[in-house]
GROMACS .gro file of C-alpha atoms in nm:
model
  267
    1MET     CA    1   0.010  -0.014  -0.008
    2VAL     CA    2   0.134   0.358  -0.073
    3TYR     CA    3   0.037   0.657   0.087
    4ALA     CA    4   0.111   1.024  -0.014
    5ILE     CA    5   0.109   1.376   0.070
    6SER     CA    6   0.172   1.665  -0.154
    7TYR     CA    7   0.193   2.021  -0.053
    8CYS     CA    8   0.224   2.373  -0.204
    9PRO     CA    9   0.182   2.731  -0.132
   10LEU     CA   10  -0.174   2.843  -0.028
   11SER     CA   11  -0.175   3.132  -0.291
   12ARG     CA   12  -0.126   2.847  -0.572
   13HIS     CA   13  -0.377   2.575  -0.475
   14GLN     CA   14  -0.613   2.672  -0.735
   15GLU     CA   15  -0.366   2.637  -1.000
   16PHE     CA   16  -0.408   2.276  -0.974
   17LYS     CA   17  -0.760   2.273  -1.088
   18LYS     CA   18  -0.621   2.462  -1.405
   19LEU     CA   19  -0.386   2.186  -1.457
   20GLY     CA   20  -0.645   1.919  -1.450
   21PHE     CA   21  -0.579   1.741  -1.112
   22MET     CA   22  -0.857   1.530  -0.997
   23ASP     CA   23  -0.938   1.199  -0.828
   24SER     CA   24  -0.643   0.934  -0.944
   25LYS     CA   25  -0.915   0.651  -0.960
   26LYS     CA   26  -1.110   0.832  -1.239
   27LEU     CA   27  -0.835   0.900  -1.434
   28THR     CA   28  -0.666   0.679  -1.723
   29GLU     CA   29  -0.307   0.524  -1.644
   30GLU     CA   30  -0.196   0.762  -1.930
   31ARG     CA   31  -0.358   1.054  -1.773
   32ARG     CA   32  -0.210   1.017  -1.434
   33ASN     CA   33   0.144   0.986  -1.568
   34GLU     CA   34   0.075   1.299  -1.755
   35LEU     CA   35  -0.011   1.482  -1.427
   36ALA     CA   36   0.265   1.299  -1.233
   37LYS     CA   37   0.513   1.467  -1.491
   38VAL     CA   38   0.354   1.806  -1.418
   39ILE     CA   39   0.431   1.745  -1.053
   40GLU     CA   40   0.815   1.686  -1.152
   41GLU     CA   41   0.849   1.941  -1.362
   42ASN     CA   42   0.717   2.195  -1.111
   43LYS     CA   43   0.925   2.100  -0.783
   44ASP     CA   44   0.992   2.486  -0.712
   45TRP     CA   45   0.623   2.492  -0.588
   46ILE     CA   46   0.512   2.139  -0.539
   47GLY     CA   47   0.642   1.909  -0.312
   48TRP     CA   48   0.538   1.541  -0.230
   49ALA     CA   49   0.642   1.244  -0.067
   50VAL     CA   50   0.551   0.861  -0.040
   51TYR     CA   51   0.496   0.606   0.236
   52VAL     CA   52   0.532   0.241   0.118
   53ILE     CA   53   0.438  -0.053   0.320
   54SER     CA   54   0.503  -0.394   0.165
   55PRO     CA   55   0.204  -0.663   0.148
   56ILE     CA   56   0.411  -0.876   0.398
   57ASP     CA   57   0.437  -0.586   0.651
   58ILE     CA   58   0.074  -0.541   0.600
   59SER     CA   59   0.005  -0.935   0.687
   60THR     CA   60   0.231  -0.948   0.956
   61SER     CA   61   0.056  -0.641   1.104
   62MET     CA   62  -0.292  -0.802   1.059
   63PHE     CA   63  -0.220  -1.136   1.195
   64LYS     CA   64  -0.004  -1.033   1.523
   65ARG     CA   65  -0.201  -0.993   1.855
   66PRO     CA   66  -0.296  -0.701   1.897
   67VAL     CA   67  -0.430  -0.653   1.566
   68TYR     CA   68  -0.248  -0.343   1.385
   69ASN     CA   69  -0.511  -0.293   1.141
   70LEU     CA   70  -0.561  -0.110   0.804
   71ASN     CA   71  -0.696   0.207   0.969
   72GLU     CA   72  -0.434   0.233   1.212
   73MET     CA   73  -0.176   0.188   0.966
   74ALA     CA   74  -0.316   0.463   0.724
   75HIS     CA   75  -0.360   0.694   1.031
   76ASP     CA   76  -0.008   0.653   1.137
   77ALA     CA   77   0.120   0.696   0.770
   78THR     CA   78  -0.055   1.017   0.759
   79ILE     CA   79   0.070   1.130   1.046
   80LYS     CA   80   0.470   1.023   0.969
   81LEU     CA   81   0.412   1.198   0.629
   82ILE     CA   82   0.259   1.551   0.783
   83ARG     CA   83   0.572   1.518   1.050
   84GLN     CA   84   0.824   1.485   0.768
   85VAL     CA   85   0.710   1.819   0.591
   86LEU     CA   86   0.702   2.007   0.927
   87ASP     CA   87   1.046   1.858   0.974
   88ARG     CA   88   1.167   2.010   0.663
   89LYS     CA   89   1.050   2.341   0.799
   90ILE     CA   90   0.742   2.390   0.588
   91ASN     CA   91   0.515   2.609   0.719
   92LEU     CA   92   0.166   2.435   0.703
   93GLU     CA   93  -0.141   2.621   0.774
   94GLU     CA   94  -0.404   2.398   0.619
   95ILE     CA   95  -0.424   2.014   0.598
   96TYR     CA   96  -0.683   1.820   0.361
   97VAL     CA   97  -0.735   1.466   0.422
   98ASP     CA   98  -0.951   1.171   0.252
   99PRO     CA   99  -1.042   0.997   0.573
  100VAL     CA  100  -1.000   0.626   0.661
  101GLY     CA  101  -1.262   0.509   0.917
  102PRO     CA  102  -1.466   0.781   1.093
  103SER     CA  103  -1.393   1.135   1.009
  104GLN     CA  104  -1.440   1.324   1.354
  105SER     CA  105  -1.224   1.093   1.554
  106TYR     CA  106  -0.970   1.070   1.264
  107LYS     CA  107  -0.980   1.458   1.284
  108THR     CA  108  -0.972   1.450   1.678
  109LYS     CA  109  -0.655   1.226   1.651
  110LEU     CA  110  -0.463   1.462   1.366
  111GLN     CA  111  -0.556   1.765   1.564
  112SER     CA  112  -0.376   1.627   1.894
  113HIS     CA  113  -0.071   1.565   1.695
  114PHE     CA  114  -0.079   1.889   1.497
  115PRO     CA  115  -0.250   2.138   1.715
  116GLY     CA  116  -0.267   2.528   1.560
  117ILE     CA  117  -0.312   2.377   1.200
  118ALA     CA  118  -0.654   2.399   1.038
  119ILE     CA  119  -0.728   2.023   0.951
  120THR     CA  120  -1.018   1.940   0.706
  121ILE     CA  121  -1.136   1.560   0.691
  122GLU     CA  122  -1.372   1.510   0.415
  123PRO     CA  123  -1.478   1.158   0.237
  124LYS     CA  124  -1.378   1.165  -0.135
  125ALA     CA  125  -1.166   1.450  -0.066
  126ASP     CA  126  -0.938   1.371  -0.354
  127SER     CA  127  -1.208   1.480  -0.613
  128ILE     CA  128  -1.287   1.809  -0.411
  129TYR     CA  129  -0.947   1.949  -0.343
  130PRO     CA  130  -0.680   1.959  -0.603
  131ILE     CA  131  -0.395   1.916  -0.347
  132VAL     CA  132  -0.544   1.588  -0.245
  133SER     CA  133  -0.578   1.474  -0.609
  134ALA     CA  134  -0.219   1.569  -0.652
  135ALA     CA  135  -0.106   1.341  -0.348
  136SER     CA  136  -0.366   1.079  -0.485
  137ILE     CA  137  -0.200   1.061  -0.816
  138CYS     CA  138   0.141   1.041  -0.649
  139ALA     CA  139   0.041   0.724  -0.464
  140LYS     CA  140  -0.140   0.559  -0.731
  141VAL     CA  141   0.185   0.632  -1.005
  142THR     CA  142   0.404   0.514  -0.741
  143ARG     CA  143   0.201   0.198  -0.668
  144ASP     CA  144   0.179   0.124  -1.038
  145GLN     CA  145   0.565   0.157  -1.112
  146ILE     CA  146   0.626  -0.072  -0.805
  147VAL     CA  147   0.405  -0.363  -0.939
  148HIS     CA  148   0.485  -0.301  -1.299
  149ASN     CA  149   0.871  -0.333  -1.182
  150TRP     CA  150   0.841  -0.574  -0.910
  151ILE     CA  151   1.163  -0.761  -0.832
  152TRP     CA  152   1.082  -1.114  -0.721
  153THR     CA  153   1.232  -1.195  -0.397
  154GLU     CA  154   1.174  -1.563  -0.485
  155THR     CA  155   1.434  -1.652  -0.717
  156GLU     CA  156   1.272  -1.930  -0.865
  157LEU     CA  157   1.002  -1.677  -1.004
  158MET     CA  158   1.217  -1.446  -1.199
  159ASN     CA  159   1.033  -1.534  -1.519
  160LYS     CA  160   0.691  -1.532  -1.353
  161SER     CA  161   0.422  -1.328  -1.550
  162LYS     CA  162   0.358  -0.988  -1.367
  163ASP     CA  163   0.024  -0.953  -1.561
  164PHE     CA  164  -0.150  -0.915  -1.226
  165GLY     CA  165  -0.429  -0.702  -1.345
  166SER     CA  166  -0.581  -0.417  -1.100
  167GLY     CA  167  -0.553  -0.636  -0.784
  168TYR     CA  168  -0.927  -0.635  -0.729
  169PRO     CA  169  -1.091  -0.971  -0.673
  170SER     CA  170  -1.365  -0.856  -0.933
  171ASP     CA  171  -1.084  -0.816  -1.203
  172PRO     CA  172  -1.056  -1.134  -1.435
  173ASN     CA  173  -0.680  -1.085  -1.518
  174THR     CA  174  -0.618  -1.073  -1.111
  175VAL     CA  175  -0.818  -1.399  -1.085
  176LYS     CA  176  -0.646  -1.570  -1.386
  177TRP     CA  177  -0.307  -1.464  -1.249
  178MET     CA  178  -0.397  -1.626  -0.893
  179ASP     CA  179  -0.526  -1.924  -1.068
  180GLN     CA  180  -0.200  -2.003  -1.245
  181ASN     CA  181   0.014  -1.914  -0.958
  182GLU     CA  182  -0.117  -2.055  -0.663
  183ASP     CA  183   0.138  -2.283  -0.448
  184ASP     CA  184  -0.005  -2.595  -0.316
  185PHE     CA  185   0.158  -2.557   0.021
  186PHE     CA  186   0.254  -2.185   0.059
  187GLY     CA  187  -0.042  -2.035  -0.169
  188PHE     CA  188   0.112  -1.719  -0.307
  189PRO     CA  189   0.455  -1.547  -0.347
  190SER     CA  190   0.533  -1.231  -0.107
  191ILE     CA  191   0.372  -0.999  -0.351
  192MET     CA  192   0.067  -1.101  -0.239
  193ARG     CA  193  -0.113  -0.996   0.097
  194PHE     CA  194  -0.213  -1.287   0.303
  195SER     CA  195  -0.452  -1.085   0.523
  196TRP     CA  196  -0.636  -0.988   0.227
  197LYS     CA  197  -0.976  -1.182   0.265
  198THR     CA  198  -0.978  -1.270  -0.093
  199ILE     CA  199  -0.658  -1.475  -0.042
  200SER     CA  200  -0.720  -1.620   0.296
  201ASN     CA  201  -1.074  -1.724   0.192
  202ARG     CA  202  -0.938  -1.902  -0.108
  203MET     CA  203  -0.640  -2.077   0.083
  204ASN     CA  204  -0.888  -2.223   0.317
  205GLN     CA  205  -1.106  -2.345   0.057
  206THR     CA  206  -0.831  -2.542  -0.160
  207ARG     CA  207  -0.628  -2.666   0.119
  208ALA     CA  208  -0.672  -2.845   0.463
  209ILE     CA  209  -0.375  -2.872   0.701
  210GLU     CA  210  -0.367  -3.088   1.012
  211TRP     CA  211  -0.125  -3.022   1.263
  212SER     CA  212  -0.001  -3.292   1.512
  213GLU     CA  213   0.235  -3.245   1.816
  214ASP     CA  214   0.566  -3.431   1.799
  215GLU     CA  215   0.580  -3.765   1.988
  216ASP     CA  216   0.748  -3.771   2.296
  217ASP     CA  217   1.047  -3.570   2.151
  218ALA     CA  218   1.205  -3.518   2.489
  219HIS     CA  219   1.324  -3.868   2.487
  220GLU     CA  220   1.632  -3.995   2.269
  221PRO     CA  221   1.555  -4.280   2.045
  222THR     CA  222   1.727  -4.604   2.148
  223THR     CA  223   1.646  -4.850   1.867
  224LYS     CA  224   1.807  -4.806   1.499
  225LYS     CA  225   1.444  -4.780   1.332
  226ALA     CA  226   1.360  -4.486   1.586
  227LYS     CA  227   1.684  -4.320   1.522
  228LYS     CA  228   1.614  -4.315   1.176
  229GLU     CA  229   1.268  -4.201   1.197
  230ARG     CA  230   1.404  -3.898   1.408
  231GLU     CA  231   1.649  -3.840   1.143
  232ASP     CA  232   1.414  -3.838   0.853
  233LYS     CA  233   1.156  -3.617   1.097
  234GLU     CA  234   1.435  -3.364   1.143
  235ALA     CA  235   1.534  -3.375   0.775
  236GLN     CA  236   1.195  -3.287   0.674
  237LYS     CA  237   1.158  -2.984   0.908
  238GLU     CA  238   1.467  -2.861   0.764
  239ARG     CA  239   1.331  -2.899   0.391
  240LYS     CA  240   1.025  -2.691   0.489
  241ARG     CA  241   1.222  -2.439   0.705
  242LYS     CA  242   1.456  -2.365   0.390
  243ARG     CA  243   1.145  -2.347   0.138
  244ALA     CA  244   0.977  -2.148   0.386
  245LEU     CA  245   1.269  -1.901   0.410
  246LYS     CA  246   1.217  -1.822   0.039
  247TYR     CA  247   0.858  -1.666   0.127
  248ASN     CA  248   0.982  -1.490   0.460
  249HIS     CA  249   1.079  -1.127   0.336
  250HIS     CA  250   0.987  -0.847   0.571
  251GLN     CA  251   1.014  -0.476   0.446
  252LYS     CA  252   0.933  -0.207   0.685
  253GLY     CA  253   0.710   0.087   0.586
  254LEU     CA  254   0.902   0.328   0.429
  255ILE     CA  255   0.883   0.723   0.366
  256ASN     CA  256   1.044   0.820   0.037
  257GLN     CA  257   1.072   1.184  -0.113
  258HIS     CA  258   1.332   1.081  -0.380
  259LEU     CA  259   1.115   0.846  -0.565
  260SER     CA  260   1.048   0.942  -0.941
  261LEU     CA  261   0.732   1.000  -1.081
  262ASP     CA  262   0.883   0.977  -1.446
  263THR     CA  263   0.697   0.633  -1.564
  264THR     CA  264   0.989   0.609  -1.837
  265GLU     CA  265   1.237   0.506  -1.565
  266LEU     CA  266   1.265   0.220  -1.324
  267LEU     CA  267   1.253   0.286  -0.961
   0.00000   0.00000   0.00000
């Protein structure tokens, strides 16, 4: 998941409208890329940064106890991005946010972190406020580049298709990719978010795993047969452990203001 912030002088906020900024989800990929170039070409008055959270980082947070859910991740990402702008000595007077979760409680939370700054929390803010639209475009273009240029952490998948589709379960291309790339044991590569209901439900339906307690592991085997069985069991565990390591790549959330929005270049 990619969260983004964009900022500019108040006196130039309305210029975004003239440039054609609007909700990134309503724009074609080509148009988003064009507007991303506009942002890149106007760094003298438009600033931006993104906060990237990997699929495995999200799944790890969702599965741990207590759960660190998507709303909390989004709130914390937003706070970190705003804090980064303030740390750069930018004089923020107004903040506009497209909310995740209830608007009022989210506003109260942000006000506790940033007192003295006018904060507007409004659903669909990306289609109302041009500066939020710019941030939305930064997030979407960055996400598209990451997905299109994905580098497999699982070395045996280097030639695997990257035709993921949109990532939504209603997209037939996404469903097709999942059908063609599901592993019988592990499910999917690390690009997939295992806490996503579409994935967890699918895996629950397609596999049944029975867990059994190891029998009397505390006692050393005495017969040749028992020793051989112990050795075979340990070897099997080691094979599974090594195989699991291929899928155990954890990337922390990252704020990056140095990524390029130029889609002609690799990240």
